[in-house]
Short mmCIF file of C-alpha atoms in Angstrom, two decimals:
data_model
loop_
_atom_site.label_atom_id
_atom_site.label_comp_id
_atom_site.label_asym_id
_atom_site.label_seq_id
_atom_site.Cartn_x
_atom_site.Cartn_y
_atom_site.Cartn_z
CA MET A 1 22.82 96.74 234.85
CA ASN A 2 25.52 99.38 234.20
CA LYS A 3 25.81 102.72 235.96
CA ARG A 4 23.98 104.54 233.16
CA THR A 5 21.00 102.22 233.52
CA PHE A 6 21.15 102.57 237.29
CA LEU A 7 21.08 106.35 237.06
CA LYS A 8 17.90 106.14 235.00
CA SER A 9 16.19 103.57 237.17
CA ILE A 10 17.24 104.25 240.75
CA SER A 11 13.67 105.17 241.65
CA LEU A 12 12.42 101.78 240.43
CA MET A 13 14.44 99.57 242.74
CA SER A 14 12.73 96.52 244.03
CA ALA A 15 12.52 96.27 247.77
CA GLY A 16 12.72 92.51 247.45
CA LEU A 17 16.27 92.40 246.05
CA LEU A 18 17.73 92.39 249.52
CA ALA A 19 15.18 91.80 252.21
CA THR A 20 15.77 93.40 255.57
CA ASN A 21 16.64 90.50 257.77
CA LYS A 22 15.89 90.71 261.44
CA LEU A 23 18.89 90.25 263.67
CA GLN A 24 18.54 87.29 265.92
CA ALA A 25 19.20 87.72 269.62
CA LEU A 26 22.88 86.79 269.52
CA GLU A 27 25.37 87.91 272.10
CA TYR A 28 29.09 88.24 271.68
CA PRO A 29 30.52 85.56 273.99
CA GLN A 30 33.41 87.56 275.41
CA PRO A 31 34.32 91.24 275.66
CA ILE A 32 36.40 92.91 272.98
CA THR A 33 39.35 94.77 274.41
CA SER A 34 41.08 96.08 271.28
CA ALA A 35 40.45 99.76 270.62
CA ILE A 36 38.31 100.27 267.52
CA THR A 37 37.38 103.73 266.30
CA LYS A 38 34.06 103.83 264.49
CA PRO A 39 33.60 106.40 261.73
CA ARG A 40 31.11 109.19 262.14
CA PRO A 41 27.73 108.59 260.48
CA LEU A 42 27.18 109.61 256.88
CA LEU A 43 24.36 112.15 256.95
CA LYS A 44 21.95 112.19 254.02
CA GLY A 45 22.81 115.03 251.69
CA GLY A 46 26.40 115.20 252.95
CA THR A 47 29.55 115.15 250.86
CA ILE A 48 31.18 112.01 249.49
CA ALA A 49 34.70 112.47 248.15
CA VAL A 50 36.19 110.40 245.34
CA THR A 51 39.87 109.53 245.36
CA SER A 52 42.09 107.09 243.47
CA PRO A 53 44.73 105.60 245.80
CA SER A 54 45.69 102.80 243.39
CA ALA A 55 45.65 102.64 239.60
CA ALA A 56 44.94 105.55 237.29
CA THR A 57 41.93 105.89 235.06
CA ALA A 58 42.44 106.70 231.40
CA ASN A 59 38.81 107.70 230.95
CA ARG A 60 37.37 111.02 232.02
CA GLU A 61 34.02 109.26 231.67
CA ASP A 62 34.82 107.34 234.89
CA ILE A 63 34.95 110.62 236.79
CA ILE A 64 31.72 111.90 235.23
CA LEU A 65 29.87 108.68 236.07
CA ALA A 66 31.28 108.63 239.62
CA LYS A 67 29.93 112.16 240.19
CA GLN A 68 26.54 111.25 238.73
CA LEU A 69 26.41 108.11 240.86
CA ILE A 70 26.98 109.99 244.12
CA GLU A 71 24.48 112.68 243.16
CA ALA A 72 21.90 110.02 242.26
CA LEU A 73 22.38 108.53 245.72
CA GLY A 74 21.48 111.93 247.16
CA TYR A 75 24.90 113.33 248.13
CA LYS A 76 27.23 116.13 247.14
CA VAL A 77 30.54 115.29 245.43
CA LYS A 78 34.12 116.36 246.05
CA LEU A 79 36.94 115.15 243.81
CA ALA A 80 40.44 114.60 245.22
CA ALA A 81 42.94 117.19 244.00
CA ASN A 82 44.97 114.65 242.02
CA ILE A 83 42.12 112.44 240.80
CA MET A 84 43.30 112.61 237.16
CA ALA A 85 47.03 112.47 237.85
CA ARG A 86 49.08 109.66 236.35
CA ARG A 87 52.52 108.13 236.87
CA GLY A 88 52.89 104.93 234.91
CA HIS A 89 49.93 102.75 235.87
CA LEU A 90 49.40 104.69 239.09
CA ALA A 91 46.99 107.56 239.75
CA GLY A 92 49.85 109.96 240.37
CA SER A 93 52.95 109.71 242.52
CA ASP A 94 52.86 107.98 245.87
CA GLN A 95 53.00 111.37 247.58
CA GLN A 96 50.12 112.75 245.51
CA ARG A 97 47.87 109.80 246.28
CA ALA A 98 48.76 109.84 249.98
CA ASP A 99 48.27 113.62 250.13
CA ASP A 100 44.81 113.22 248.62
CA LEU A 101 43.74 110.63 251.15
CA ASN A 102 45.20 112.55 254.10
CA ALA A 103 43.53 115.75 252.92
CA LEU A 104 40.12 114.12 252.53
CA PHE A 105 40.24 112.61 256.02
CA ALA A 106 41.27 116.00 257.45
CA ASP A 107 38.61 117.92 255.51
CA GLN A 108 35.70 118.59 257.89
CA HIS A 109 33.39 119.16 254.91
CA VAL A 110 33.92 115.60 253.64
CA ASP A 111 31.63 113.01 255.22
CA ALA A 112 32.76 109.82 253.46
CA ILE A 113 35.39 108.65 250.96
CA LEU A 114 34.68 106.44 247.95
CA CYS A 115 37.63 104.95 246.09
CA LEU A 116 37.44 105.34 242.32
CA ARG A 117 38.95 101.95 241.47
CA GLY A 118 41.40 99.28 242.57
CA GLY A 119 44.16 97.86 240.39
CA SER A 120 47.54 98.13 242.08
CA GLY A 121 49.55 100.58 244.14
CA ALA A 122 47.65 101.33 247.34
CA ALA A 123 50.27 99.54 249.47
CA ARG A 124 52.91 101.98 248.25
CA ILE A 125 51.25 104.88 250.09
CA LEU A 126 50.76 103.17 253.46
CA PRO A 127 53.96 104.63 255.05
CA LEU A 128 52.87 108.13 253.96
CA LEU A 129 49.49 108.20 255.67
CA ASP A 130 48.89 110.18 258.87
CA TYR A 131 47.22 107.50 260.99
CA GLU A 132 46.91 109.64 264.11
CA MET A 133 45.05 112.30 262.12
CA ILE A 134 42.90 109.67 260.40
CA ARG A 135 41.90 108.18 263.74
CA ALA A 136 40.93 111.62 265.02
CA ASN A 137 38.85 112.24 261.89
CA ALA A 138 37.47 108.78 261.23
CA LYS A 139 34.90 108.70 258.43
CA PRO A 140 33.59 105.91 256.20
CA LEU A 141 35.96 104.72 253.46
CA LEU A 142 34.51 102.36 250.85
CA GLY A 143 36.26 100.26 248.20
CA TYR A 144 37.58 96.80 247.45
CA SER A 145 40.21 94.79 245.54
CA ASP A 146 43.51 96.73 245.88
CA ILE A 147 41.79 98.92 248.51
CA THR A 148 42.29 95.89 250.78
CA ALA A 149 45.68 97.44 251.61
CA LEU A 150 43.96 100.52 253.02
CA HIS A 151 41.32 98.58 254.98
CA ASN A 152 43.97 96.55 256.76
CA ALA A 153 46.33 99.46 257.36
CA LEU A 154 43.56 101.66 258.78
CA LEU A 155 42.58 98.88 261.16
CA ALA A 156 46.15 97.95 262.13
CA LYS A 157 47.65 101.43 262.46
CA ALA A 158 44.68 103.62 263.39
CA GLY A 159 42.11 101.14 264.71
CA VAL A 160 39.60 102.63 262.25
CA LEU A 161 36.71 100.59 260.89
CA SER A 162 36.18 100.83 257.10
CA PHE A 163 33.99 99.23 254.43
CA HIS A 164 34.85 96.55 251.86
CA GLY A 165 32.50 97.00 248.93
CA PRO A 166 31.98 98.50 245.47
CA ASN A 167 34.30 101.17 244.08
CA ALA A 168 32.96 104.21 242.24
CA THR A 169 33.62 102.47 238.91
CA SER A 170 31.83 99.28 239.97
CA ASP A 171 28.44 98.28 238.63
CA TRP A 172 26.17 100.07 241.09
CA ASN A 173 23.09 97.95 240.60
CA PRO A 174 20.00 98.02 242.88
CA PHE A 175 21.53 95.34 245.14
CA HIS A 176 24.45 97.63 245.97
CA VAL A 177 22.20 100.64 246.42
CA LYS A 178 19.93 98.73 248.80
CA GLN A 179 22.88 97.60 250.94
CA PHE A 180 24.34 101.11 250.90
CA GLN A 181 21.06 102.46 252.22
CA GLN A 182 20.69 99.73 254.85
CA LEU A 183 24.21 100.24 256.15
CA PHE A 184 24.93 103.95 255.80
CA GLU A 185 21.50 105.56 255.94
CA GLN A 186 19.33 103.22 258.01
CA ARG A 187 22.41 102.11 260.03
CA GLN A 188 21.14 98.59 260.39
CA LYS A 189 23.00 95.64 261.83
CA VAL A 190 23.05 93.94 258.46
CA HIS A 191 22.51 90.20 258.03
CA TYR A 192 24.49 89.05 254.99
CA GLN A 193 23.10 86.06 253.13
CA ASN A 194 23.40 85.18 249.47
CA LEU A 195 20.45 85.93 247.23
CA PRO A 196 17.92 83.14 246.74
CA LYS A 197 17.74 81.11 243.56
CA ALA A 198 16.50 82.75 240.39
CA ASP A 199 12.93 82.14 239.29
CA ASP A 200 14.10 80.01 236.37
CA GLU A 201 16.27 77.77 238.57
CA LEU A 202 15.25 74.62 240.40
CA VAL A 203 18.17 75.00 242.82
CA ASN A 204 20.43 77.95 243.59
CA THR A 205 23.39 77.62 241.22
CA GLN A 206 24.40 81.27 240.91
CA TYR A 207 24.65 82.08 244.62
CA LEU A 208 25.58 78.72 246.10
CA THR A 209 27.37 78.57 249.46
CA GLN A 210 29.25 75.46 250.60
CA THR A 211 30.03 74.53 254.18
CA ILE A 212 33.67 73.60 254.75
CA THR A 213 33.32 73.04 258.50
CA ALA A 214 30.00 73.40 260.33
CA GLY A 215 29.34 75.74 263.24
CA LYS A 216 29.14 79.37 264.31
CA ALA A 217 32.03 81.68 265.10
CA TYR A 218 32.24 85.15 266.65
CA GLY A 219 34.95 87.71 266.03
CA ARG A 220 36.05 90.87 264.29
CA LEU A 221 35.80 90.83 260.51
CA VAL A 222 39.16 91.18 258.73
CA GLY A 223 40.37 90.35 255.25
CA GLY A 224 39.79 91.34 251.64
CA ASN A 225 41.62 90.44 248.47
CA LEU A 226 43.92 87.47 249.08
CA THR A 227 46.73 88.69 246.82
CA VAL A 228 46.83 92.14 248.37
CA LEU A 229 46.48 90.82 251.91
CA THR A 230 49.38 88.38 251.64
CA ALA A 231 51.55 91.04 250.01
CA LEU A 232 51.42 92.87 253.36
CA ALA A 233 52.87 89.86 255.23
CA GLY A 234 55.68 90.84 257.57
CA SER A 235 54.65 94.51 257.57
CA PRO A 236 53.03 96.53 260.36
CA TYR A 237 49.98 97.10 258.17
CA LEU A 238 48.16 93.87 258.96
CA PRO A 239 45.78 93.77 261.96
CA ASP A 240 45.84 91.12 264.66
CA PHE A 241 44.21 87.91 263.39
CA ASP A 242 43.65 86.56 266.90
CA GLY A 243 40.00 85.49 267.16
CA ALA A 244 39.10 87.14 263.84
CA ILE A 245 36.64 86.11 261.16
CA LEU A 246 38.80 86.09 258.03
CA PHE A 247 37.12 86.74 254.68
CA LEU A 248 38.95 86.42 251.37
CA GLU A 249 38.34 86.77 247.63
CA ASP A 250 40.43 86.99 244.48
CA ILE A 251 40.43 87.19 240.69
CA ASP A 252 42.55 85.84 237.83
CA GLU A 253 44.78 83.73 240.08
CA ALA A 254 45.67 80.17 239.12
CA PRO A 255 45.12 77.59 241.89
CA TYR A 256 48.87 77.12 242.39
CA ARG A 257 49.13 80.82 243.26
CA ILE A 258 46.15 80.57 245.60
CA ASP A 259 48.01 77.63 247.18
CA ARG A 260 51.13 79.76 247.63
CA MET A 261 49.18 82.57 249.27
CA MET A 262 47.25 80.27 251.58
CA SER A 263 50.59 78.76 252.52
CA THR A 264 51.86 82.24 253.37
CA LEU A 265 48.90 82.82 255.69
CA LYS A 266 49.61 79.46 257.32
CA LEU A 267 53.35 80.03 257.73
CA MET A 268 52.88 83.53 259.17
CA GLY A 269 50.56 82.05 261.81
CA ALA A 270 47.43 83.91 260.70
CA LEU A 271 45.31 80.83 259.96
CA ASP A 272 46.04 79.28 263.34
CA LYS A 273 44.70 82.40 265.10
CA ILE A 274 41.35 82.94 263.35
CA ALA A 275 37.99 81.90 264.78
CA GLY A 276 36.14 81.57 261.47
CA PHE A 277 36.73 81.62 257.72
CA VAL A 278 34.63 82.87 254.80
CA PHE A 279 35.71 82.64 251.18
CA GLY A 280 33.91 84.67 248.57
CA ASP A 281 34.35 84.47 244.83
CA CYS A 282 37.51 83.51 242.99
CA ASN A 283 36.72 84.89 239.57
CA ALA A 284 38.62 83.21 236.72
CA CYS A 285 40.83 81.27 239.15
CA THR A 286 41.41 78.40 236.74
CA PRO A 287 44.51 76.28 236.05
CA GLY A 288 46.82 77.14 233.19
CA ASN A 289 48.60 74.69 230.94
CA GLY A 290 50.85 72.21 232.70
CA TYR A 291 50.97 68.86 234.44
CA GLY A 292 47.85 69.37 236.48
CA SER A 293 46.51 71.47 239.32
CA LEU A 294 45.08 71.27 242.76
CA THR A 295 41.46 72.36 242.95
CA LEU A 296 40.14 75.06 245.27
CA ASP A 297 38.25 72.31 247.10
CA GLN A 298 41.54 70.54 247.77
CA LEU A 299 43.19 73.76 248.94
CA PHE A 300 40.43 74.39 251.47
CA THR A 301 40.74 70.77 252.61
CA ASP A 302 44.48 71.25 253.08
CA TYR A 303 44.52 74.65 254.77
CA ILE A 304 41.11 75.28 256.36
CA LYS A 305 39.57 71.93 257.27
CA PRO A 306 42.40 70.96 259.70
CA LEU A 307 41.81 74.18 261.67
CA GLY A 308 38.52 72.78 262.96
CA ILE A 309 36.86 76.21 262.87
CA PRO A 310 33.53 77.16 261.26
CA ALA A 311 34.16 77.88 257.59
CA TYR A 312 32.23 78.24 254.36
CA ARG A 313 32.78 79.40 250.79
CA GLY A 314 30.72 80.99 248.04
CA ALA A 315 29.74 84.23 249.82
CA MET A 316 28.87 87.19 247.62
CA ILE A 317 32.24 88.86 248.21
CA GLY A 318 34.71 89.91 245.54
CA HIS A 319 34.82 90.70 241.85
CA VAL A 320 31.20 89.78 241.26
CA LYS A 321 28.20 91.68 239.91
CA ARG A 322 26.53 91.82 243.33
CA GLN A 323 28.77 91.98 246.38
CA PHE A 324 28.25 92.58 250.08
CA ILE A 325 29.36 95.82 251.70
CA LEU A 326 31.24 94.49 254.74
CA PRO A 327 32.41 96.53 257.76
CA VAL A 328 36.08 95.63 258.24
CA GLY A 329 36.83 95.59 261.96
CA ALA A 330 33.25 95.10 263.14
CA ARG A 331 32.10 92.33 265.49
CA VAL A 332 30.12 89.69 263.63
CA VAL A 333 28.84 86.14 263.96
CA MET A 334 29.21 83.81 260.99
CA ASP A 335 27.16 80.66 260.51
CA ALA A 336 28.92 78.17 258.28
CA ASP A 337 25.84 75.95 257.96
CA ALA A 338 23.51 78.75 256.87
CA GLY A 339 26.20 80.63 254.94
CA THR A 340 25.62 83.91 256.75
CA ILE A 341 27.44 86.80 258.41
CA THR A 342 25.57 89.01 260.89
CA MET A 343 26.74 92.27 262.40
CA LEU A 344 26.63 92.30 266.20
CA GLU A 345 27.16 96.03 266.69
CA ASN A 346 26.44 99.39 265.20
CA VAL A 347 29.39 100.49 263.10
CA PHE A 348 29.16 104.26 263.41
CA ALA A 349 30.15 106.54 266.26
CA SER A 350 27.20 107.56 268.39
#
């Protein structure tokens, strides 16, 4: 379903697409001492701003549809000042894109920020952001792919929790709308589990999860796009991985490049610190021509299995039609046998 279809059928959503799962009585095993700032709640009818911190859009239609999307969800729209700017492949200069993001966090009339698209370039603006101001004006920021750079920087430099999920130009199907409502409007402690098999399937082939190492793990959720995450290695814009639940996804990366990036995470010490591991989708991550290739299964055997921590793959995370909206920085429990992630805390300031 594309956004046009969604805008026509939002009132016909099926409540069964994402059932409200009851949170089991799970307790976090040890206190969290790191300072996390939760964003203020998004009030129904408030204002959602759209900004483009990464690549430019060549289509004015993207802006029109983004506005219609937000209005269909029941919110007012504010566009960043430089939303249609362009410098090469970027949505304006680094200063323009940073100014937009700083201004939207500072604007008391803006209640949440939705990124227009990913692409490339968000990391370039990280040194230009006012993290002290952002922490003082924490509000929900939603996006994925290249927006991984912002999620990690906000957590590392401001301690601010943000949300890994669809961009404004994503396919906002009823699954996404239902999760948006559960998380931002009903403020549930969401239980993330892949959709069940389709009616015409004997077994679940489309949303299959695979256990790498059995068990449950507790920790703060960190991660995002593997390529963008590893590009921040050695910088101050990565959060502490100690005791974290690391989630990853990627697109259009050959296995040898996935191998290189997993090796980077290993060599920088990140993998040895995490408490649990979740891999989402690796869309079009197939070998090119050559002498052969390691498989993703082999890479997880090499890098994740020896860690001895709970781990699974196949979660609905990444460049897929239906993806989870995950709170980056929130306390969660992941169950590698069941293929689930469950929030253990409310993610908005009280």
